[in-house]
CSV table of C-alpha atoms and ligand atoms in Angstrom, one decimal:
chain,number,residue,atom,x,y,z
R,1,UNK,CA,-15.0,1.5,-5.2
R,2,UNK,CA,-15.0,-2.3,-5.0
R,3,UNK,CA,-12.4,-3.7,-2.7
R,4,UNK,CA,-11.2,-7.2,-3.4
R,5,UNK,CA,-13.2,-8.8,-0.6
R,6,UNK,CA,-16.2,-8.2,-2.8
R,7,UNK,CA,-14.8,-10.0,-5.7
R,8,UNK,CA,-14.7,-13.7,-6.5
R,9,UNK,CA,-11.6,-15.4,-4.9
R,10,UNK,CA,-10.6,-16.6,-8.3
R,11,UNK,CA,-10.8,-13.2,-9.9
R,12,UNK,CA,-7.5,-12.1,-11.6
R,13,UNK,CA,-7.4,-9.0,-9.4
R,14,UNK,CA,-7.7,-11.0,-6.2
R,15,UNK,CA,-5.0,-13.3,-7.7
R,16,UNK,CA,-2.8,-10.3,-8.4
R,17,UNK,CA,-2.9,-9.2,-4.8
R,18,UNK,CA,-2.3,-12.7,-3.6
R,19,UNK,CA,0.8,-12.7,-5.7
R,20,UNK,CA,2.1,-9.4,-4.2
R,21,UNK,CA,1.3,-10.8,-0.7
R,22,UNK,CA,3.3,-13.9,-1.4
R,23,UNK,CA,6.2,-11.9,-2.5
R,24,UNK,CA,6.1,-9.6,0.6
R,25,UNK,CA,5.8,-12.7,2.8
R,26,UNK,CA,8.8,-14.2,0.9
R,27,UNK,CA,10.7,-11.0,1.6
R,28,UNK,CA,9.8,-11.4,5.2
R,29,UNK,CA,11.4,-14.8,6.0
R,30,UNK,CA,13.4,-13.3,8.8
R,31,UNK,CA,10.2,-11.7,10.2
R,32,UNK,CA,11.5,-8.2,10.2
R,33,UNK,CA,8.8,-6.7,8.0
R,34,UNK,CA,5.8,-5.5,9.9
R,35,UNK,CA,5.1,-1.9,9.0
R,36,UNK,CA,4.8,-1.5,5.3
R,37,UNK,CA,4.3,1.9,3.7
R,38,UNK,CA,2.7,2.3,0.3
R,39,UNK,CA,3.6,5.4,-1.8
R,40,UNK,CA,4.1,6.6,-5.3
R,41,UNK,CA,5.6,9.5,-7.2
R,42,UNK,CA,2.5,11.5,-7.9
R,43,UNK,CA,-1.2,11.8,-7.1
R,44,UNK,CA,-3.8,9.4,-8.4
R,45,UNK,CA,-1.5,6.4,-9.1
R,46,UNK,CA,-3.6,4.1,-7.0
R,47,UNK,CA,-1.8,4.1,-3.6
R,48,UNK,CA,-4.9,4.1,-1.4
R,49,UNK,CA,-6.6,1.5,-3.5
R,50,UNK,CA,-3.6,-0.8,-3.4
R,51,UNK,CA,-3.0,-0.2,0.4
R,52,UNK,CA,-6.6,-1.1,1.2
R,53,UNK,CA,-6.5,-4.2,-1.0
R,54,UNK,CA,-3.1,-5.4,0.3
R,55,UNK,CA,-4.4,-5.2,3.8
R,56,UNK,CA,-7.5,-7.1,2.8
R,57,UNK,CA,-5.4,-9.7,1.1
R,58,UNK,CA,-3.1,-10.1,4.1
R,59,UNK,CA,-6.1,-10.4,6.4
R,60,UNK,CA,-7.0,-13.7,4.8
R,61,UNK,CA,-3.8,-15.2,6.2
R,62,UNK,CA,-4.4,-17.5,9.2
R,63,UNK,CA,-3.7,-16.0,12.6
R,64,UNK,CA,-2.6,-12.7,11.3
R,65,UNK,CA,-3.9,-9.4,12.6
R,66,UNK,CA,-3.7,-6.5,10.2
R,67,UNK,CA,-3.9,-2.8,10.7
R,68,UNK,CA,-4.6,-0.4,7.9
R,69,UNK,CA,-3.6,3.2,8.6
R,70,UNK,CA,-4.4,6.3,6.6
R,71,UNK,CA,-1.2,8.2,6.7
R,72,UNK,CA,-2.2,10.6,4.1
R,73,UNK,CA,-3.1,13.5,6.4
R,74,UNK,CA,-3.4,15.9,3.4
R,75,UNK,CA,-5.8,13.9,1.3
R,76,UNK,CA,-7.2,11.0,3.3
R,77,UNK,CA,-9.3,8.6,1.4
R,78,UNK,CA,-9.3,5.1,3.1
R,79,UNK,CA,-12.6,6.0,4.9
R,80,UNK,CA,-14.1,6.7,1.5
R,81,UNK,CA,-13.0,3.4,0.1
R,82,UNK,CA,-14.7,1.6,3.0
R,83,UNK,CA,-17.6,4.1,3.0
R,84,UNK,CA,-17.0,5.1,6.6
R,85,UNK,CA,-16.9,8.5,8.4
R,86,UNK,CA,-13.6,10.2,9.0
R,87,UNK,CA,-14.9,12.4,11.8
R,88,UNK,CA,-12.6,10.7,14.2
R,89,UNK,CA,-9.3,8.8,13.8
R,90,UNK,CA,-5.6,8.8,14.4
R,91,UNK,CA,-5.3,12.5,15.0
R,92,UNK,CA,-7.6,12.3,18.0
R,93,UNK,CA,-5.4,9.6,19.5
R,94,UNK,CA,-2.2,11.5,18.8
R,95,UNK,CA,-3.7,14.6,20.4
R,96,UNK,CA,-4.7,12.5,23.4
R,97,UNK,CA,-8.4,13.4,23.0
R,98,UNK,CA,-9.6,9.9,22.4
R,99,UNK,CA,-8.4,6.3,23.0
R,100,UNK,CA,-7.7,4.0,20.2
R,101,UNK,CA,-10.7,1.8,20.9
R,102,UNK,CA,-13.0,4.8,20.3
R,103,UNK,CA,-11.7,5.6,16.9
R,104,UNK,CA,-10.7,2.3,15.3
R,105,UNK,CA,-12.9,0.4,12.8
R,106,UNK,CA,-13.0,-3.3,13.0
R,107,UNK,CA,-13.5,-4.2,9.4
R,108,UNK,CA,-13.1,-7.9,10.1
R,109,UNK,CA,-13.2,-8.7,13.8
R,110,UNK,CA,-9.9,-9.9,15.1
R,111,UNK,CA,-8.4,-9.8,11.6
R,112,UNK,CA,-8.5,-6.4,10.0
R,113,UNK,CA,-8.7,-3.0,11.6
R,114,UNK,CA,-8.8,0.5,10.0
R,115,UNK,CA,-7.5,3.7,11.4
R,116,UNK,CA,-8.6,6.7,9.5
R,117,UNK,CA,-6.9,10.1,9.9
R,118,UNK,CA,-9.7,11.9,11.7
R,119,UNK,CA,-9.9,15.7,11.2
R,120,UNK,CA,-7.0,16.9,9.2
R,121,UNK,CA,-4.3,18.8,11.1
R,122,UNK,CA,-3.2,22.2,9.8
R,123,UNK,CA,0.4,21.0,9.9
R,124,UNK,CA,0.5,17.4,8.6
R,125,UNK,CA,4.3,17.4,8.0
R,126,UNK,CA,5.0,18.4,11.6
R,127,UNK,CA,2.6,15.8,13.1
R,128,UNK,CA,4.4,12.9,11.3
R,129,UNK,CA,7.8,13.8,12.8
R,130,UNK,CA,6.7,14.0,16.4
R,131,UNK,CA,7.9,11.5,19.0
R,132,UNK,CA,4.2,10.8,19.7
R,133,UNK,CA,3.7,9.5,16.1
R,134,UNK,CA,6.8,7.4,16.5
R,135,UNK,CA,5.8,5.9,19.7
R,136,UNK,CA,2.2,5.4,18.4
R,137,UNK,CA,3.5,3.2,15.6
R,138,UNK,CA,5.8,1.4,18.0
R,139,UNK,CA,2.8,0.6,20.2
R,140,UNK,CA,0.8,-0.7,17.2
R,141,UNK,CA,3.7,-3.0,16.3
R,142,UNK,CA,2.9,-4.9,19.5
R,143,UNK,CA,-0.7,-5.5,18.6
R,144,UNK,CA,-0.6,-6.4,14.9
R,145,UNK,CA,1.3,-8.7,12.6
R,146,UNK,CA,1.2,-6.4,9.7
R,147,UNK,CA,0.6,-2.7,9.5
R,148,UNK,CA,-0.1,-1.0,6.1
R,149,UNK,CA,0.2,2.7,5.8
R,150,UNK,CA,-1.2,4.8,3.0
R,151,UNK,CA,0.7,8.0,2.3
R,152,UNK,CA,0.8,11.1,0.0
R,153,UNK,CA,3.0,11.1,-3.1
R,154,UNK,CA,6.8,11.2,-2.6
R,155,UNK,CA,7.3,13.6,-5.5
R,156,UNK,CA,5.1,16.3,-3.9
R,157,UNK,CA,5.6,16.4,-0.2
R,158,UNK,CA,8.1,14.8,2.2
R,159,UNK,CA,5.5,13.0,4.3
R,160,UNK,CA,6.1,9.6,2.8
R,161,UNK,CA,9.9,9.9,3.4
R,162,UNK,CA,9.1,10.7,7.0
R,163,UNK,CA,6.7,7.8,7.3
R,164,UNK,CA,9.2,5.5,5.6
R,165,UNK,CA,11.5,6.1,8.7
R,166,UNK,CA,8.8,4.5,10.8
R,167,UNK,CA,8.3,1.6,8.4
R,168,UNK,CA,10.2,-1.6,7.7
R,169,UNK,CA,9.6,-1.5,4.0
R,170,UNK,CA,8.0,0.5,1.1
R,171,UNK,CA,5.8,-0.7,-1.7
R,172,UNK,CA,6.2,1.8,-4.6
R,173,UNK,CA,3.2,2.2,-6.9
R,174,UNK,CA,3.8,3.2,-10.5
R,175,UNK,CA,0.8,4.1,-12.6
R,176,UNK,CA,1.5,2.7,-16.1
R,177,UNK,CA,1.6,5.4,-18.7
R,178,UNK,CA,0.8,8.2,-16.3
R,179,UNK,CA,4.1,8.9,-14.5
R,180,UNK,CA,7.3,10.0,-16.2
R,181,UNK,CA,10.0,7.4,-15.5
R,182,UNK,CA,12.5,10.2,-14.7
R,183,UNK,CA,10.1,11.5,-12.0
R,184,UNK,CA,9.6,8.0,-10.7
R,185,UNK,CA,13.4,7.5,-10.4
R,186,UNK,CA,13.7,10.8,-8.6
R,187,UNK,CA,11.0,9.8,-6.2
R,188,UNK,CA,12.7,6.4,-5.6
R,189,UNK,CA,16.0,8.2,-5.0
R,190,UNK,CA,14.3,10.5,-2.5
R,191,UNK,CA,13.2,7.4,-0.5
R,192,UNK,CA,16.6,5.8,-0.8
R,193,UNK,CA,18.2,9.0,0.5
R,194,UNK,CA,16.5,8.4,3.8
R,195,UNK,CA,17.4,4.7,3.7
R,196,UNK,CA,14.0,3.4,3.0
R,197,UNK,CA,13.9,-0.2,2.2
R,198,UNK,CA,12.0,-0.5,-1.1
R,199,UNK,CA,10.4,-3.9,-1.3
R,200,UNK,CA,9.3,-3.6,-4.8
R,201,UNK,CA,7.1,-1.7,-7.2
R,202,UNK,CA,3.6,-2.3,-8.2
R,203,UNK,CA,2.8,-1.4,-11.8
R,204,UNK,CA,-0.8,-0.3,-11.6
R,205,UNK,CA,-3.3,0.5,-14.3
R,206,UNK,CA,-1.4,-1.5,-16.8
R,207,UNK,CA,-3.3,-2.7,-19.8
R,208,UNK,CA,-1.9,-5.3,-22.1
R,209,UNK,CA,-2.7,-4.5,-25.7
R,210,UNK,CA,-1.3,-7.8,-26.9
R,211,UNK,CA,-4.1,-10.4,-26.9
R,212,UNK,CA,-1.9,-13.0,-28.5
R,213,UNK,CA,-0.4,-13.9,-25.1
R,214,UNK,CA,-3.7,-15.1,-23.8
R,215,UNK,CA,-5.3,-14.3,-20.5
R,216,UNK,CA,-3.5,-15.7,-17.5
R,217,UNK,CA,0.1,-16.5,-17.9
R,218,UNK,CA,0.0,-14.6,-21.2
R,219,UNK,CA,0.3,-11.3,-19.4
R,220,UNK,CA,3.5,-12.5,-17.8
R,221,UNK,CA,5.2,-12.9,-21.2
R,222,UNK,CA,3.6,-9.6,-22.3
R,223,UNK,CA,5.2,-8.0,-19.2
R,224,UNK,CA,8.7,-9.1,-20.4
R,225,UNK,CA,8.2,-6.7,-23.3
R,226,UNK,CA,7.9,-3.8,-21.0
R,227,UNK,CA,11.4,-4.3,-19.5
R,228,UNK,CA,12.4,-0.7,-19.7
R,229,UNK,CA,10.4,0.0,-16.5
R,230,UNK,CA,12.8,-2.1,-14.5
R,231,UNK,CA,15.3,-4.9,-14.7
R,232,UNK,CA,13.6,-7.9,-13.2
R,233,UNK,CA,10.1,-9.1,-12.7
R,234,UNK,CA,9.2,-10.3,-9.3
R,235,UNK,CA,5.6,-10.9,-9.7
R,236,UNK,CA,3.4,-11.8,-12.7
R,237,UNK,CA,0.0,-10.6,-13.1
R,238,UNK,CA,-2.8,-9.7,-15.4
R,239,UNK,CA,-5.4,-7.0,-16.0
R,240,UNK,CA,-4.3,-3.6,-15.0
R,241,UNK,CA,-2.0,-4.7,-12.3
R,242,UNK,CA,1.6,-5.7,-12.6
R,243,UNK,CA,4.5,-5.7,-10.2
R,244,UNK,CA,8.1,-5.4,-10.9
R,245,UNK,CA,11.2,-5.3,-8.7
R,246,UNK,CA,12.3,-1.7,-8.0
Q,1,LIG,N1,-5.8,-0.7,-11.2
Q,1,LIG,C1,-6.8,0.3,-11.4
Q,1,LIG,N2,-7.6,0.3,-12.4
Q,1,LIG,C2,-8.5,1.3,-12.5
Q,1,LIG,N3,-8.7,2.3,-11.7
Q,1,LIG,C3,-7.9,2.4,-10.7
Q,1,LIG,C4,-6.9,1.4,-10.4
Q,1,LIG,N4,-6.2,1.7,-9.3
Q,1,LIG,C5,-6.7,2.9,-8.9
Q,1,LIG,N5,-7.8,3.2,-9.7
Q,1,LIG,C6,-8.6,4.4,-9.6
Q,1,LIG,O1,-7.7,5.6,-9.7
Q,1,LIG,C7,-8.2,6.6,-8.8
Q,1,LIG,C8,-7.0,7.0,-7.9
Q,1,LIG,O2,-6.8,5.9,-7.0
Q,1,LIG,P1,-6.3,6.1,-5.5
Q,1,LIG,O3,-7.1,7.1,-4.8
Q,1,LIG,O4,-6.1,4.8,-5.0
Q,1,LIG,O5,-4.9,6.8,-5.9
Q,1,LIG,P2,-3.9,7.5,-4.9
Q,1,LIG,O6,-2.5,7.3,-5.5
Q,1,LIG,O7,-4.1,7.1,-3.5
Q,1,LIG,O8,-4.3,9.0,-5.1
Q,1,LIG,P3,-3.9,10.3,-4.2
Q,1,LIG,O9,-2.5,10.6,-4.5
Q,1,LIG,O10,-4.9,11.4,-4.6
Q,1,LIG,O11,-4.0,9.9,-2.7
Q,1,LIG,C9,-9.4,6.1,-8.1
Q,1,LIG,O12,-10.6,6.5,-8.7
Q,1,LIG,C10,-9.2,4.6,-8.2
Q,1,LIG,O13,-10.5,3.9,-8.1
Q,2,LIG,MG1,-4.5,8.2,-1.8
């Protein structure tokens, strides 16, 4: 898969991520948002792709150090996106078998680090609720400006709800045309039941069929027609990626 760092800086997709980034930064004026969880209702909605690209987009901010964590202990995939091995990772650190510096990938030195899961545990749900996991994230808070955590779907297992407790905010991915809105609402409620702070929703895999609106801003107006997904737009974007306020 192509991550956005391989695309032209003016590409609409890079621009789309920049727009999400700006909105997260805007939501972070009081500097309380550091750990951001990305999740969705069901599988295959684009969580991992979006987590990876958001981390890349944030890494271009000056003087900001970003950590990308694969928190999907059931179906890890960030290592695949970056074409790296997952033979070691966060599980080794949590078990106390290895130190962080032995398992972390420096994707961009001093700017962007990646922590893959390592060998999957037999009991992913239990690992996430341990004090060890909690203190690990607390420790990471001291070393990074932003931490993005990928996770399994909310509608299927409770891992994302557990991870949301360790996070300051949640980006909720909705795959356009693939997820039933009722299920998405239930998933959102599940997160709200544990007091997760939902920052916004990213409407992914969206394709505008209305060419009359043109290319760039046109999609913004096109987006207004899809109001039933949510009340208010926060972000405007084109080509297969749209973001709306949850
Ligand atoms: N905007 C997009 N346009 C086209 N393809 C996309 C888009 N976003 C994601 N994909 C593709 O959809 C597939 C699923 O994406 P991804 O693995 O990021 O989803 P996921 O929600 O993390 O899945 P899982 O629940 O299995 O972890 C991948 O093949 C990815 O390349
Ligand atoms: Mg995934």
